[in-house]
Coordinates of C-alpha atoms and ligand atoms in Angstrom, one line a residue:
M1 CA 24.1 10.0 10.9
C2 CA 21.7 9.5 8.0
R3 CA 21.4 13.3 7.3
I4 CA 25.2 13.7 6.8
W5 CA 25.2 11.1 4.1
K6 CA 22.4 12.8 2.2
A7 CA 24.3 16.1 2.3
A8 CA 27.3 14.3 0.8
V9 CA 25.3 12.8 -2.0
I10 CA 24.0 16.2 -3.0
L11 CA 27.5 17.7 -3.0
C12 CA 28.8 14.8 -5.1
A13 CA 25.9 15.0 -7.5
A14 CA 27.4 18.3 -8.6
A15 CA 30.6 16.6 -9.6
M16 CA 31.5 17.0 -13.3
L17 CA 31.7 14.0 -15.6
T18 CA 35.2 14.2 -16.9
G19 CA 35.7 10.7 -18.2
C20 CA 38.4 8.3 -17.2
A21 CA 40.4 6.0 -19.3
P22 CA 41.5 2.8 -17.5
Q23 CA 45.2 3.4 -16.9
D24 CA 47.5 1.8 -14.4
A25 CA 47.0 4.3 -11.6
S26 CA 44.6 2.8 -9.0
Y27 CA 42.6 4.4 -6.2
E28 CA 41.2 2.4 -3.3
R29 CA 38.8 3.0 -0.4
T30 CA 37.3 0.9 2.3
E31 CA 34.5 1.8 4.7
E32 CA 32.4 -0.2 7.1
L33 CA 28.8 -0.3 5.9
F34 CA 25.9 -2.6 6.6
G35 CA 28.0 -4.5 9.2
T36 CA 30.6 -5.4 6.6
F37 CA 33.7 -3.9 4.9
V38 CA 32.9 -2.3 1.5
S39 CA 36.0 -1.8 -0.7
A40 CA 36.4 -0.2 -4.0
K41 CA 39.5 -0.2 -6.2
I42 CA 39.3 1.8 -9.5
Y43 CA 41.7 2.4 -12.3
C44 CA 41.8 5.9 -13.7
D45 CA 44.4 8.4 -15.1
D46 CA 42.7 11.4 -13.4
A47 CA 43.3 11.5 -9.7
K48 CA 40.7 14.2 -9.0
N49 CA 38.0 12.5 -11.0
A50 CA 38.8 9.1 -9.3
Q51 CA 38.5 10.7 -5.8
A52 CA 35.3 12.4 -6.7
A53 CA 33.9 9.1 -8.1
L54 CA 34.8 7.3 -4.9
D55 CA 33.3 10.0 -2.8
A56 CA 30.0 9.8 -4.7
A57 CA 29.9 6.0 -4.9
F58 CA 30.4 5.7 -1.1
A59 CA 27.9 8.5 -0.4
R60 CA 25.3 6.6 -2.4
A61 CA 26.2 3.4 -0.4
G62 CA 25.8 5.3 2.8
E63 CA 22.5 6.7 1.7
L64 CA 21.2 3.2 1.0
E65 CA 22.6 1.9 4.3
C66 CA 20.4 4.6 6.1
I67 CA 17.4 3.2 4.3
F68 CA 18.0 -0.5 4.6
S69 CA 20.0 -1.1 7.7
P70 CA 18.3 -2.8 10.7
N71 CA 21.1 -1.6 12.9
I72 CA 20.6 2.2 12.4
A73 CA 17.8 3.2 14.8
D74 CA 16.3 5.8 12.5
S75 CA 16.6 3.8 9.2
E76 CA 13.7 3.8 6.9
L77 CA 13.5 0.0 7.3
N78 CA 13.0 0.3 11.1
A79 CA 10.4 3.1 10.6
V80 CA 8.4 1.1 8.0
N81 CA 8.5 -2.1 10.2
A82 CA 7.2 -0.1 13.1
A83 CA 4.3 1.5 11.2
A84 CA 3.2 -0.6 8.3
Y85 CA 0.9 -3.0 10.1
A86 CA -1.2 -0.2 11.6
Q87 CA -1.4 2.0 8.6
D88 CA -0.6 2.5 4.9
T89 CA 3.0 3.7 5.0
A90 CA 4.8 5.9 2.5
V91 CA 8.2 4.6 1.4
S92 CA 11.1 6.0 -0.6
E93 CA 11.7 5.1 -4.2
D94 CA 14.7 2.9 -3.2
F95 CA 12.6 1.1 -0.6
L96 CA 9.8 0.4 -3.0
Y97 CA 12.2 -0.8 -5.7
L98 CA 13.9 -3.3 -3.4
L99 CA 10.7 -4.5 -1.9
E100 CA 9.2 -5.1 -5.4
Q101 CA 12.4 -6.9 -6.4
S102 CA 12.3 -9.0 -3.3
L103 CA 8.7 -10.0 -3.8
Y104 CA 9.5 -10.9 -7.5
F105 CA 12.3 -13.2 -6.2
T106 CA 10.0 -14.8 -3.7
E107 CA 7.7 -15.8 -6.5
L108 CA 10.5 -16.9 -8.8
T109 CA 12.1 -19.1 -6.1
D110 CA 8.8 -20.5 -4.8
G111 CA 9.2 -18.8 -1.4
A112 CA 12.9 -19.8 -0.8
F113 CA 13.9 -16.1 -0.9
D114 CA 11.8 -14.3 1.7
C115 CA 12.3 -10.7 2.8
R116 CA 9.6 -10.9 5.5
L117 CA 11.7 -13.0 8.0
G118 CA 12.7 -10.1 10.3
E119 CA 11.0 -11.6 13.3
L120 CA 12.5 -15.1 12.7
I121 CA 16.0 -13.6 12.3
D122 CA 15.6 -11.6 15.5
L123 CA 14.4 -14.8 17.3
W124 CA 17.5 -16.7 16.4
G125 CA 19.8 -13.7 16.9
I126 CA 22.6 -15.4 14.8
G127 CA 25.7 -13.2 14.7
T128 CA 24.6 -11.5 18.0
E129 CA 25.6 -12.2 21.6
S130 CA 22.0 -13.5 22.3
A131 CA 22.1 -16.2 19.6
K132 CA 20.0 -19.2 20.7
I133 CA 17.9 -22.1 19.4
P134 CA 14.3 -21.0 19.7
T135 CA 11.7 -23.5 20.9
E136 CA 9.5 -25.2 18.3
T137 CA 6.5 -23.1 19.4
E138 CA 8.5 -19.8 19.1
C139 CA 9.7 -20.9 15.7
R140 CA 6.2 -22.0 14.5
N141 CA 4.7 -18.7 15.7
A142 CA 7.2 -16.7 13.6
L143 CA 6.5 -18.6 10.4
L144 CA 4.5 -16.7 7.8
P145 CA 2.1 -18.0 5.1
S146 CA 4.1 -18.4 1.8
G147 CA 3.8 -16.0 -1.1
D148 CA 3.4 -12.2 -0.9
T149 CA -0.2 -12.1 0.5
T150 CA 1.0 -10.5 3.7
V151 CA 2.5 -7.4 2.2
S152 CA 0.5 -5.1 0.0
I153 CA 1.8 -2.4 -2.2
H154 CA -0.8 0.2 -3.2
A155 CA -1.1 2.2 -6.4
D156 CA 0.0 5.4 -4.6
G157 CA 3.3 3.6 -3.6
T158 CA 2.3 3.1 0.1
V159 CA 2.9 -0.2 1.8
R160 CA 0.8 -2.1 4.3
F161 CA 1.5 -5.3 6.2
L162 CA -1.5 -7.6 6.5
D163 CA 0.0 -9.8 9.2
E164 CA 1.3 -8.5 12.5
R165 CA 4.4 -10.7 12.4
V166 CA 5.7 -9.3 9.1
Q167 CA 9.1 -7.5 9.6
L168 CA 10.9 -6.8 6.5
Q169 CA 14.7 -7.2 6.2
F170 CA 16.8 -7.1 3.1
G171 CA 20.0 -8.8 4.4
A172 CA 20.0 -11.2 1.4
I173 CA 19.6 -8.6 -1.4
A174 CA 20.6 -5.1 -0.2
K175 CA 24.4 -5.6 -0.7
G176 CA 23.7 -6.6 -4.3
Y177 CA 21.6 -3.5 -4.8
I178 CA 24.2 -1.3 -3.2
A179 CA 26.9 -2.8 -5.4
D180 CA 24.8 -2.1 -8.6
E181 CA 24.1 1.4 -7.4
M182 CA 27.8 2.1 -6.6
K183 CA 28.7 0.8 -10.1
A184 CA 26.1 3.2 -11.6
V185 CA 27.7 6.1 -9.9
L186 CA 31.2 5.1 -11.0
D187 CA 29.9 4.7 -14.5
S188 CA 28.6 8.2 -14.4
F189 CA 32.1 9.4 -13.6
G190 CA 33.4 7.4 -16.6
I191 CA 35.2 4.8 -14.5
E192 CA 35.6 1.7 -16.8
S193 CA 37.9 -0.6 -14.8
G194 CA 37.9 -1.7 -11.1
T195 CA 36.3 -3.9 -8.5
L196 CA 33.8 -3.5 -5.7
S197 CA 33.8 -5.9 -2.7
L198 CA 31.0 -6.0 -0.1
G199 CA 31.5 -9.0 2.2
G200 CA 31.0 -12.0 0.0
N201 CA 29.8 -9.9 -3.0
V202 CA 32.2 -9.0 -5.7
L203 CA 31.3 -6.7 -8.7
T204 CA 33.8 -6.2 -11.4
L205 CA 33.8 -3.1 -13.7
G206 CA 34.9 -3.9 -17.2
E207 CA 38.3 -5.7 -17.5
K208 CA 41.7 -5.1 -16.0
P209 CA 43.7 -2.2 -17.5
S210 CA 45.8 -4.9 -19.2
G211 CA 42.7 -6.2 -21.0
D212 CA 42.7 -9.4 -18.9
A213 CA 39.8 -10.8 -16.9
W214 CA 39.5 -10.4 -13.2
T215 CA 40.2 -13.4 -11.0
V216 CA 37.7 -13.7 -8.2
G217 CA 38.2 -16.2 -5.3
I218 CA 35.5 -18.2 -3.7
T219 CA 35.9 -18.8 0.1
D220 CA 36.3 -22.4 1.2
P221 CA 33.5 -23.0 3.8
F222 CA 35.5 -25.8 5.3
S223 CA 38.5 -23.4 5.9
P224 CA 37.1 -19.9 5.6
G225 CA 40.6 -18.3 5.5
E226 CA 41.3 -20.0 2.2
L227 CA 39.7 -20.3 -1.3
Y228 CA 38.2 -23.5 -2.7
A229 CA 38.0 -22.2 -6.3
T230 CA 38.5 -19.1 -8.5
V231 CA 36.6 -17.8 -11.5
R232 CA 37.6 -15.3 -14.2
V233 CA 35.1 -12.6 -15.2
K234 CA 34.8 -9.3 -17.0
G235 CA 32.1 -6.8 -16.0
K236 CA 30.2 -9.4 -14.0
S237 CA 29.2 -9.8 -10.3
V238 CA 30.2 -12.9 -8.3
V239 CA 28.2 -13.4 -5.2
T240 CA 28.4 -16.2 -2.6
S241 CA 26.2 -17.3 0.2
G242 CA 27.7 -19.7 2.8
N243 CA 27.2 -21.4 6.1
Y244 CA 30.5 -19.9 7.4
E245 CA 29.5 -16.2 7.4
R246 CA 27.5 -16.0 10.6
Y247 CA 26.7 -19.0 12.8
F248 CA 26.9 -20.5 16.2
E249 CA 27.5 -24.1 17.3
E250 CA 25.7 -26.1 19.9
N251 CA 26.3 -29.8 20.6
G252 CA 28.3 -30.1 17.5
V253 CA 25.6 -28.7 15.2
R254 CA 26.2 -25.5 13.3
Y255 CA 23.3 -23.1 13.2
H256 CA 23.9 -20.6 10.4
H257 CA 22.2 -17.4 9.1
I258 CA 20.3 -18.6 6.0
F259 CA 16.8 -19.8 6.9
D260 CA 14.4 -22.1 5.2
P261 CA 11.2 -20.0 5.3
E262 CA 9.2 -23.3 5.4
T263 CA 10.7 -24.6 8.6
G264 CA 12.1 -21.5 10.3
F265 CA 15.4 -23.4 10.8
P266 CA 18.8 -22.8 9.1
A267 CA 18.6 -24.2 5.5
D268 CA 19.8 -27.8 5.4
A269 CA 19.5 -28.8 1.8
G270 CA 23.0 -30.3 1.4
L271 CA 24.9 -27.2 0.2
V272 CA 27.5 -25.2 2.1
S273 CA 28.3 -22.6 -0.5
T274 CA 26.4 -21.2 -3.5
T275 CA 27.9 -18.7 -5.9
I276 CA 26.1 -16.9 -8.7
I277 CA 27.6 -15.0 -11.6
A278 CA 25.6 -12.5 -13.6
D279 CA 25.5 -8.9 -14.8
S280 CA 23.2 -7.8 -11.9
S281 CA 24.7 -8.0 -8.4
L282 CA 21.1 -7.7 -7.0
L283 CA 20.1 -10.8 -8.9
C284 CA 23.2 -12.7 -7.9
D285 CA 22.6 -11.8 -4.2
A286 CA 18.9 -12.9 -4.2
L287 CA 19.7 -16.1 -6.1
S288 CA 22.8 -17.1 -4.0
T289 CA 20.6 -17.1 -0.9
A290 CA 17.6 -18.7 -2.6
T291 CA 19.6 -21.6 -4.2
Y292 CA 21.3 -22.2 -0.8
V293 CA 17.8 -22.9 0.6
L294 CA 16.5 -24.8 -2.5
G295 CA 19.5 -27.2 -2.6
A296 CA 21.4 -28.6 -5.6
E297 CA 18.7 -30.1 -7.7
E298 CA 16.0 -27.3 -7.5
G299 CA 18.6 -24.6 -7.2
M300 CA 20.4 -25.7 -10.4
A301 CA 17.2 -26.2 -12.3
L302 CA 16.2 -22.6 -11.4
I303 CA 19.6 -21.2 -12.6
E304 CA 19.4 -23.2 -15.9
Q305 CA 16.0 -21.7 -16.6
L306 CA 17.4 -18.1 -16.4
D307 CA 19.3 -16.4 -19.2
G308 CA 22.7 -14.9 -18.2
A309 CA 23.1 -16.4 -14.7
E310 CA 25.5 -19.2 -13.9
A311 CA 26.2 -21.0 -10.6
V312 CA 28.8 -23.0 -8.7
F313 CA 27.6 -24.9 -5.7
L314 CA 29.7 -26.8 -3.1
T315 CA 27.9 -29.7 -1.3
E316 CA 28.5 -30.7 2.3
D317 CA 30.4 -33.7 0.9
G318 CA 32.9 -31.4 -0.9
E319 CA 31.5 -32.0 -4.4
I320 CA 31.6 -29.0 -6.8
L321 CA 28.5 -28.6 -9.0
T322 CA 28.3 -26.2 -11.9
S323 CA 25.7 -24.8 -14.3
S324 CA 25.9 -25.5 -18.0
G325 CA 27.5 -22.2 -19.0
M326 CA 30.2 -22.1 -16.3
A327 CA 33.0 -23.0 -18.7
E328 CA 33.0 -19.4 -19.9
Y329 CA 34.3 -18.3 -16.4
E330 CA 37.2 -20.7 -16.2
L331 CA 36.3 -22.2 -12.8
K332 CA 39.5 -23.6 -11.3
Q333 CA 39.6 -25.6 -8.1
V334 CA 42.3 -24.4 -5.7
T335 CA 44.5 -27.4 -4.8
K336 CA 45.8 -27.6 -1.3
Ligands
LIG1 P1 23.2 -13.8 2.1 O1 24.5 -13.8 2.8 O2 23.0 -12.9 0.9 O3 22.8 -15.3 1.7 O4 22.0 -13.3 3.0 C1 21.8 -13.9 4.3 C2 21.0 -13.0 5.1 O5 19.7 -12.8 4.6 C3 20.8 -13.5 6.5 O6 21.8 -13.0 7.4 C4 19.4 -13.0 6.9 O7 19.5 -11.6 7.3 C5 18.7 -13.0 5.6 N1 18.0 -14.2 5.2 C6 18.2 -15.5 5.8 N2 17.4 -16.4 5.2 C7 16.8 -15.8 4.2 C8 15.9 -16.2 3.2 N3 15.5 -17.4 3.1 N4 15.4 -15.2 2.3 C9 15.8 -13.9 2.4 N5 16.6 -13.5 3.3 C10 17.1 -14.4 4.2
LIG2 MG1 22.1 -13.1 -0.9

């Protein structure tokens, strides 16, 4: 499966850059990647160029899925996880980039974002048929020392795990990276207007053909078929993490898929949804997960200290909290 995607990427790389003015004609495509639906809608007056751009963008997404998916048996992620404790392991440029970015966000978020939690995630199995609450001993045994001391990246680009329990997984950042990479491909075809949607991640290209901003809805965690708010953006990503995406319930308690790396249990810092708006979808993705773990106070303090990132949090009591620059995005609560 992975080889087919690579062939498609090479074919598409030969596509000519013909440019594309944002006209009213739109072209759409949806594919299932990374366990979620990935949709693109682009505006363009040249049908051939639009189709070639979509082919190339989805081929790049497929290539990245083959690298980062834990569910593809021969993914690079699975190969690295199997090898890197025993030996220095060569990795691809994409892999090295996302690993370095992840370790940067681990440091920035004081360990709230952690790409080394593969073993813990498998232990809980949330979103699978074997989901269960692990025993405290199992949980404790899967916890890793904080910081990046258990993964070393060498000058020659090889990677080594220094703790047997390290299993990398990029579930909290890969979709953001894929969105940024798909956008880069669409840019190279001259596409100036459109939207990408990868599960809870939305990336907008430029503005609507009318010149208007895009309206992006934020799912209501208390009623996931509905929205609790909308924002209006041009050329930004809007990424949300929530307790409603993957979870199971036992004795009235919801166990969801975002873990506090300090406890090994689903994060319980008082938030049910965290949305980040910024230029980079990768940054939005990493920070939506991290702020969910950090909670309102620490999470908002982190966002305020960063240039160009804004946040909307929903607390478990239904209170909406916003960062100081959110007014620009015309946050509107959806009345029911
Ligand atoms: P997101 O929906 O972007 O918040 O990502 C959640 C996914 O990231 C989960 O399904 C896990 O695969 C993984 N994950 C869970 N907790 C963390 C964490 N604290 N840091 C990094 N990745 C995590
Ligand atoms: Mg995330």
